[in-house]
CSV table of C-alpha atoms and ligand atoms in Angstrom, one decimal:
chain,number,residue,atom,x,y,z
A,1,MET,CA,-17.0,15.4,6.7
A,2,LYS,CA,-16.8,16.0,2.8
A,3,CYS,CA,-13.2,15.2,2.3
A,4,ILE,CA,-11.2,15.2,-0.6
A,5,GLY,CA,-7.6,13.2,-0.6
A,6,ILE,CA,-4.5,13.6,-2.6
A,7,GLU,CA,-2.0,10.7,-3.3
A,8,SER,CA,1.1,11.1,-4.9
A,9,SER,CA,3.9,9.2,-3.0
A,10,ALA,CA,5.2,7.3,-5.7
A,11,HIS,CA,4.1,6.5,-9.3
A,12,THR,CA,0.2,7.1,-8.8
A,13,MET,CA,-1.7,10.4,-8.7
A,14,GLY,CA,-4.8,9.4,-7.1
A,15,VAL,CA,-7.8,11.7,-6.0
A,16,GLY,CA,-10.7,10.6,-3.6
A,17,VAL,CA,-13.9,12.2,-2.5
A,18,VAL,CA,-15.3,10.8,0.7
A,19,ASP,CA,-18.3,11.7,3.1
A,20,GLY,CA,-17.7,10.5,6.5
A,21,ARG,CA,-16.4,6.6,5.7
A,22,ARG,CA,-18.6,6.7,2.4
A,23,VAL,CA,-16.2,6.7,-0.8
A,24,LEU,CA,-17.6,9.0,-3.3
A,25,SER,CA,-15.2,8.8,-6.1
A,26,ASN,CA,-11.7,7.4,-6.1
A,27,GLU,CA,-9.7,8.1,-9.7
A,28,ARG,CA,-6.1,7.6,-10.5
A,29,SER,CA,-3.5,7.9,-13.4
A,30,THR,CA,-0.4,5.5,-12.8
A,31,TYR,CA,3.2,6.5,-14.2
A,32,LYS,CA,4.4,3.3,-15.9
A,33,PRO,CA,8.1,3.2,-17.2
A,34,ARG,CA,8.7,0.4,-19.8
A,35,TYR,CA,12.1,-0.8,-18.7
A,36,SER,CA,13.2,0.4,-15.4
A,37,GLY,CA,12.1,1.4,-11.8
A,38,ILE,CA,10.6,4.7,-10.8
A,39,HIS,CA,12.7,7.8,-12.0
A,40,PRO,CA,11.5,10.2,-9.0
A,41,ARG,CA,11.9,13.3,-11.3
A,42,LYS,CA,10.0,11.7,-14.4
A,43,ALA,CA,7.5,10.5,-12.1
A,44,ALA,CA,7.0,13.9,-10.5
A,45,ASP,CA,6.7,15.3,-14.1
A,46,PHE,CA,3.5,13.1,-14.7
A,47,LEU,CA,2.3,13.8,-11.7
A,48,SER,CA,2.2,17.4,-12.4
A,49,ARG,CA,0.5,16.8,-15.4
A,50,GLU,CA,-1.9,14.3,-14.0
A,51,PHE,CA,-3.1,16.4,-11.1
A,52,GLU,CA,-5.7,18.7,-12.8
A,53,PRO,CA,-7.2,16.0,-14.9
A,54,VAL,CA,-7.5,13.4,-12.1
A,55,LEU,CA,-9.0,16.6,-9.8
A,56,LYS,CA,-11.9,17.2,-12.2
A,57,LYS,CA,-12.6,13.6,-12.9
A,58,ALA,CA,-12.8,12.9,-9.1
A,59,VAL,CA,-15.1,15.8,-8.3
A,60,GLY,CA,-17.3,15.1,-11.3
A,61,LYS,CA,-17.9,11.7,-10.2
A,62,SER,CA,-18.4,12.4,-6.6
A,63,GLY,CA,-21.6,14.2,-7.3
A,64,LEU,CA,-20.6,17.1,-5.4
A,65,GLU,CA,-19.0,20.6,-6.3
A,66,LEU,CA,-15.6,21.5,-5.4
A,67,GLU,CA,-17.0,24.1,-3.2
A,68,ASP,CA,-18.7,21.4,-1.2
A,69,ILE,CA,-15.5,19.9,-0.1
A,70,GLU,CA,-15.1,20.7,3.6
A,71,LEU,CA,-11.5,19.1,4.5
A,72,VAL,CA,-8.5,18.8,2.1
A,73,SER,CA,-6.0,15.9,2.9
A,74,PHE,CA,-2.8,14.7,1.1
A,75,THR,CA,-0.1,12.2,1.6
A,76,MET,CA,2.5,13.4,3.7
A,77,GLY,CA,4.9,10.6,3.5
A,78,PRO,CA,6.8,8.2,3.1
A,79,GLY,CA,7.3,8.5,-0.2
A,80,LEU,CA,9.8,10.2,-3.0
A,81,GLY,CA,10.4,13.4,-2.0
A,82,ALA,CA,9.7,15.0,-5.6
A,83,CYS,CA,6.3,13.4,-5.9
A,84,LEU,CA,5.0,13.9,-2.3
A,85,LYS,CA,5.7,17.6,-3.2
A,86,VAL,CA,3.1,17.6,-6.2
A,87,GLY,CA,0.8,16.4,-4.1
A,88,LEU,CA,1.4,18.7,-1.2
A,89,ILE,CA,1.6,21.6,-3.3
A,90,GLY,CA,-1.8,20.9,-5.0
A,91,ALA,CA,-3.3,20.3,-1.4
A,92,LYS,CA,-2.0,23.2,0.0
A,93,MET,CA,-3.5,25.4,-2.9
A,94,LEU,CA,-6.9,23.8,-2.9
A,95,ALA,CA,-7.3,24.6,1.0
A,96,GLN,CA,-6.4,28.2,0.7
A,97,MET,CA,-8.7,28.5,-2.1
A,98,LEU,CA,-11.9,26.9,-0.5
A,99,ASP,CA,-10.6,28.3,2.9
A,100,VAL,CA,-10.9,24.8,4.5
A,101,PRO,CA,-8.7,22.9,7.2
A,102,ILE,CA,-6.0,20.5,5.9
A,103,LEU,CA,-4.4,17.5,7.0
A,104,GLY,CA,-1.2,15.5,6.0
A,105,VAL,CA,-1.6,11.9,6.3
A,106,ASN,CA,0.8,8.8,6.7
A,107,HIS,CA,0.8,6.8,3.3
A,108,ALA,CA,1.0,3.3,5.1
A,109,LEU,CA,-1.5,4.3,7.8
A,110,ALA,CA,-4.1,5.4,4.9
A,111,HIS,CA,-3.4,1.6,3.5
A,112,ILE,CA,-4.4,0.2,7.0
A,113,GLU,CA,-7.2,2.2,8.0
A,114,ILE,CA,-9.1,2.2,4.5
A,115,ALA,CA,-9.0,-1.6,4.6
A,116,ARG,CA,-10.1,-1.9,8.2
A,117,THR,CA,-13.1,0.6,7.7
A,118,LEU,CA,-14.3,-0.9,4.6
A,119,ASN,CA,-14.0,-4.5,6.2
A,120,GLU,CA,-15.6,-3.3,9.4
A,121,CYS,CA,-12.8,-4.8,11.4
A,122,LYS,CA,-12.2,-3.9,15.2
A,123,ASN,CA,-8.7,-4.7,15.9
A,124,PRO,CA,-7.2,-7.1,13.3
A,125,LEU,CA,-3.8,-8.3,12.9
A,126,VAL,CA,-2.4,-6.3,9.6
A,127,VAL,CA,-0.6,-7.5,6.9
A,128,TYR,CA,0.8,-4.8,4.6
A,129,VAL,CA,2.5,-5.5,1.4
A,130,SER,CA,3.5,-3.0,-1.5
A,131,GLY,CA,6.3,-2.3,-3.3
A,132,GLY,CA,8.6,-0.8,-0.8
A,133,ASN,CA,6.8,-2.2,2.5
A,134,THR,CA,6.3,-5.6,4.0
A,135,GLN,CA,5.1,-5.1,7.8
A,136,ILE,CA,3.6,-7.1,10.1
A,137,ILE,CA,1.4,-4.6,12.4
A,138,VAL,CA,-0.8,-4.8,15.0
A,139,LEU,CA,-3.0,-1.8,16.9
A,140,GLU,CA,-1.8,-1.6,20.5
A,141,LYS,CA,-3.4,1.3,22.7
A,142,ASP,CA,-3.0,4.4,20.9
A,143,ARG,CA,-0.2,3.2,18.2
A,144,TYR,CA,0.2,0.4,15.4
A,145,ARG,CA,3.5,-1.5,16.4
A,146,VAL,CA,5.3,-3.2,13.6
A,147,MET,CA,6.0,-6.6,14.8
A,148,GLY,CA,7.9,-8.0,11.9
A,149,GLU,CA,9.2,-6.4,8.5
A,150,THR,CA,11.3,-6.5,5.8
A,151,LEU,CA,14.9,-5.6,6.6
A,152,ASP,CA,16.0,-4.8,3.2
A,153,ILE,CA,13.5,-4.4,0.1
A,154,GLY,CA,9.6,-4.8,-0.2
A,155,LEU,CA,7.8,-7.6,-1.5
A,156,GLY,CA,6.5,-5.8,-4.5
A,157,ASN,CA,9.9,-4.5,-5.4
A,158,LEU,CA,11.4,-8.0,-5.3
A,159,ILE,CA,8.5,-9.2,-7.5
A,160,ASP,CA,8.5,-6.3,-9.8
A,161,SER,CA,12.7,-6.6,-10.0
A,162,VAL,CA,12.6,-10.2,-11.4
A,163,GLY,CA,9.8,-9.4,-13.5
A,164,ARG,CA,12.1,-6.6,-15.3
A,165,SER,CA,15.0,-9.0,-15.4
A,166,MET,CA,12.8,-11.3,-17.5
A,167,GLY,CA,12.3,-8.1,-19.9
A,168,LEU,CA,8.8,-7.7,-19.0
A,169,LYS,CA,7.4,-4.6,-20.2
A,170,HIS,CA,5.7,-3.6,-17.4
A,171,ALA,CA,6.8,-5.7,-14.5
A,172,HIS,CA,3.5,-5.9,-12.8
A,173,GLY,CA,3.0,-8.4,-10.1
A,174,SER,CA,-0.1,-9.8,-11.9
A,175,VAL,CA,1.8,-10.6,-14.6
A,176,ILE,CA,4.0,-12.9,-12.8
A,177,GLU,CA,1.1,-14.6,-10.9
A,178,GLU,CA,-0.2,-15.4,-14.1
A,179,ILE,CA,3.1,-16.9,-15.1
A,180,ALA,CA,3.8,-18.3,-12.1
A,181,LYS,CA,0.5,-20.6,-12.4
A,182,LYS,CA,2.2,-23.2,-14.9
A,183,GLY,CA,5.2,-23.2,-13.0
A,184,ARG,CA,7.1,-26.0,-10.8
A,185,TYR,CA,9.0,-25.7,-7.5
A,186,ILE,CA,13.0,-25.2,-7.7
A,187,PRO,CA,14.5,-24.5,-4.4
A,188,LEU,CA,15.5,-20.6,-3.6
A,189,PRO,CA,16.9,-18.8,-0.6
A,190,TYR,CA,14.6,-18.9,2.5
A,191,SER,CA,15.2,-16.1,5.0
A,192,VAL,CA,13.1,-15.6,7.9
A,193,LYS,CA,14.5,-13.8,11.3
A,194,GLY,CA,12.2,-14.1,13.9
A,195,MET,CA,9.2,-12.2,12.6
A,196,ASP,CA,11.5,-10.2,10.1
A,197,LEU,CA,12.4,-11.0,6.4
A,198,VAL,CA,15.3,-10.5,4.4
A,199,PHE,CA,14.5,-10.7,0.4
A,200,THR,CA,17.7,-9.7,-1.4
A,201,GLY,CA,19.2,-13.3,-1.5
A,202,LEU,CA,16.1,-14.3,-2.9
A,203,LEU,CA,16.0,-11.9,-5.5
A,204,THR,CA,19.9,-12.3,-6.3
A,205,GLU,CA,19.2,-16.0,-7.0
A,206,ALA,CA,15.9,-15.9,-8.8
A,207,GLN,CA,17.5,-13.5,-11.2
A,208,SER,CA,20.5,-16.0,-11.6
A,209,LYS,CA,17.9,-18.9,-12.1
A,210,LEU,CA,16.5,-17.2,-14.9
A,211,GLU,CA,19.3,-18.0,-16.9
A,212,ASN,CA,19.1,-22.0,-16.8
A,213,HIS,CA,15.3,-22.4,-15.9
A,214,ARG,CA,12.0,-21.9,-17.6
A,215,ARG,CA,10.6,-18.4,-16.2
A,216,GLU,CA,7.4,-20.3,-15.1
A,217,ASP,CA,9.5,-22.3,-12.6
A,218,VAL,CA,11.1,-19.2,-11.6
A,219,CYS,CA,7.8,-17.2,-11.2
A,220,TYR,CA,6.3,-19.9,-9.2
A,221,SER,CA,9.2,-20.5,-7.0
A,222,LEU,CA,9.8,-16.9,-6.2
A,223,GLN,CA,6.1,-16.7,-5.3
A,224,GLU,CA,6.0,-19.5,-3.1
A,225,THR,CA,9.1,-19.0,-1.1
A,226,ALA,CA,8.7,-15.2,-0.6
A,227,PHE,CA,5.0,-15.7,0.4
A,228,SER,CA,5.8,-18.6,2.4
A,229,MET,CA,8.4,-16.6,4.6
A,230,LEU,CA,5.8,-14.2,5.3
A,231,VAL,CA,3.2,-16.4,5.9
A,232,GLU,CA,5.6,-18.1,8.7
A,233,ALA,CA,6.4,-14.6,10.0
A,234,THR,CA,2.8,-13.6,10.1
A,235,GLU,CA,1.9,-17.0,11.8
A,236,ARG,CA,4.3,-16.3,14.5
A,237,ALA,CA,2.5,-12.9,15.1
A,238,LEU,CA,-0.8,-14.3,15.0
A,239,ALA,CA,0.1,-16.9,17.7
A,240,LEU,CA,1.3,-14.0,19.9
A,241,THR,CA,-1.5,-11.6,19.6
A,242,LYS,CA,-4.4,-14.1,19.4
A,243,ARG,CA,-6.4,-12.0,17.0
A,244,LYS,CA,-9.3,-13.3,15.2
A,245,GLU,CA,-9.5,-10.7,12.4
A,246,MET,CA,-6.5,-10.3,9.7
A,247,VAL,CA,-6.2,-7.7,7.1
A,248,LEU,CA,-4.3,-7.9,4.3
A,249,CYS,CA,-3.4,-4.5,2.6
A,250,GLY,CA,-1.2,-2.6,0.0
A,251,GLY,CA,-0.6,-2.8,-3.7
A,252,VAL,CA,0.5,-6.8,-3.2
A,253,ALA,CA,-2.9,-7.8,-1.5
A,254,GLN,CA,-4.2,-8.4,-4.9
A,255,ASN,CA,-2.0,-11.3,-5.6
A,256,ARG,CA,-4.5,-14.4,-5.0
A,257,ARG,CA,-1.8,-17.0,-4.3
A,258,LEU,CA,-0.7,-14.8,-1.3
A,259,GLN,CA,-4.3,-14.6,-0.3
A,260,VAL,CA,-5.1,-18.3,-0.4
A,261,MET,CA,-1.9,-18.9,1.7
A,262,LEU,CA,-2.8,-16.8,4.7
A,263,ARG,CA,-6.1,-17.9,4.6
A,264,VAL,CA,-5.2,-21.6,5.0
A,265,MET,CA,-2.5,-20.6,7.7
A,266,ALA,CA,-5.1,-18.3,9.8
A,267,LYS,CA,-8.1,-20.8,9.9
A,268,PRO,CA,-6.6,-23.2,12.4
A,269,HIS,CA,-6.2,-20.0,14.5
A,270,GLY,CA,-9.7,-19.2,14.2
A,271,CYS,CA,-8.8,-16.2,12.5
A,272,LYS,CA,-10.6,-14.7,9.4
A,273,LEU,CA,-8.8,-12.7,6.4
A,274,PHE,CA,-10.2,-9.6,5.1
A,275,VAL,CA,-9.0,-8.4,1.7
A,276,THR,CA,-10.7,-5.1,0.1
A,277,GLU,CA,-11.3,-4.2,-3.2
A,278,GLY,CA,-8.2,-3.8,-5.9
A,279,GLN,CA,-9.0,0.1,-6.2
A,280,PHE,CA,-8.5,0.6,-2.4
A,281,ASN,CA,-5.3,-1.8,-2.0
A,282,ALA,CA,-3.5,0.1,-4.6
A,283,ASP,CA,-2.2,3.5,-4.0
A,284,ASN,CA,-5.2,5.8,-4.3
A,285,GLY,CA,-6.6,9.2,-3.1
A,286,ALA,CA,-9.9,8.0,-1.0
A,287,MET,CA,-7.4,6.2,1.7
A,288,ILE,CA,-6.1,9.3,2.5
A,289,ALA,CA,-9.4,11.2,2.7
A,290,LEU,CA,-11.1,8.5,4.8
A,291,THR,CA,-8.1,8.6,6.8
A,292,ALA,CA,-7.8,12.1,7.2
A,293,ASN,CA,-11.8,12.1,8.3
A,294,LEU,CA,-10.8,9.6,11.0
A,295,MET,CA,-7.9,11.8,12.1
A,296,TYR,CA,-10.3,15.2,12.0
A,297,GLU,CA,-13.0,13.8,14.0
A,298,ALA,CA,-10.6,12.6,16.7
A,299,GLY,CA,-9.2,16.2,17.1
A,300,VAL,CA,-6.2,16.3,15.0
A,301,ARG,CA,-5.5,19.7,13.2
A,302,MET,CA,-2.5,21.0,11.2
A,303,LYS,CA,-1.7,24.4,10.5
A,304,LEU,CA,-0.7,25.2,6.7
A,305,SER,CA,2.8,25.7,7.9
A,306,GLU,CA,3.1,22.2,9.5
A,307,CYS,CA,2.2,20.4,6.0
A,308,LYS,CA,5.6,19.2,4.4
A,309,ALA,CA,6.9,16.0,2.4
A,310,VAL,CA,8.5,13.6,4.7
A,311,GLN,CA,10.3,11.2,2.8
A,312,LYS,CA,10.9,8.7,6.1
A,313,MET,CA,7.9,8.3,7.9
A,314,ARG,CA,6.9,5.0,9.6
A,315,VAL,CA,3.6,4.2,10.8
A,316,ASP,CA,4.5,3.5,14.5
A,317,GLU,CA,5.4,7.6,14.6
A,318,VAL,CA,1.5,8.4,14.3
A,319,GLU,CA,-0.4,8.8,17.3
A,320,VAL,CA,-3.7,6.7,16.7
A,321,LYS,CA,-6.5,8.8,18.3
A,322,TRP,CA,-9.7,7.1,17.0
B,1,LIG,FE1,1.2,2.1,-1.1
């Protein structure tokens, strides 16, 4: 089906158009606060302003007319309430205007499904790493099961928080990754509980090390420590599940150092690592549209009255029928 997907769970207004499993367009505009984290109301104002131009661009680049769209989808959760509502209202309006069905999609599920589909992986072990999430996931029967996860903050937030403490204007992981290339190792707290992870002790110590250590060394050690923790927990999950494919997805998946570390760990297990293009790892509308298509084909339907914004929504709450 020709499906449009609207993503607005946090700082990105994303609109994507897909036809079946083929991505026709994937446009986005991202709110970048200069010196702070995301302020929900300011982010929601930004998303409201960006909805129409991003929608126009996405439809224009898809080569379709708005009237060709057969299914409308949006991010139902998890996310910031005020931001989710922007996409929800936009999607409801579009679905009514076009008189087509509507589906709300779990954001984490969409990250997984686009990575899994575009890489043509059957049943991989999934490592999902973004600002607010860090989870090791596996599909079992009709549900994604979270085998391990962060017990406090997400890997992306950990890295961004250190970036902000360094006074970086846009505390992007890619900037930290670049600075880290010239660093040397200094010991930092390492905390793995079975297959779960704890990052706040590492964050506090990395921030305090900034006072009397080179920032290159702090960035390098932060990455090495946090990624080693994740790799250790992932290897445990891999040894248990014996999967031969592994998918790395979410905003932090673009980090080359993390990719190398996971790949080195997976090789002796006969497991291959798959990572999609950056535009599909960042928050985007195409992943929502593609997942909605999988859901619709499997018979999932949603009434307009069932469409809502759900701030807390885990990936293991969704029944996977496809
Ligand atoms: Fe995301």
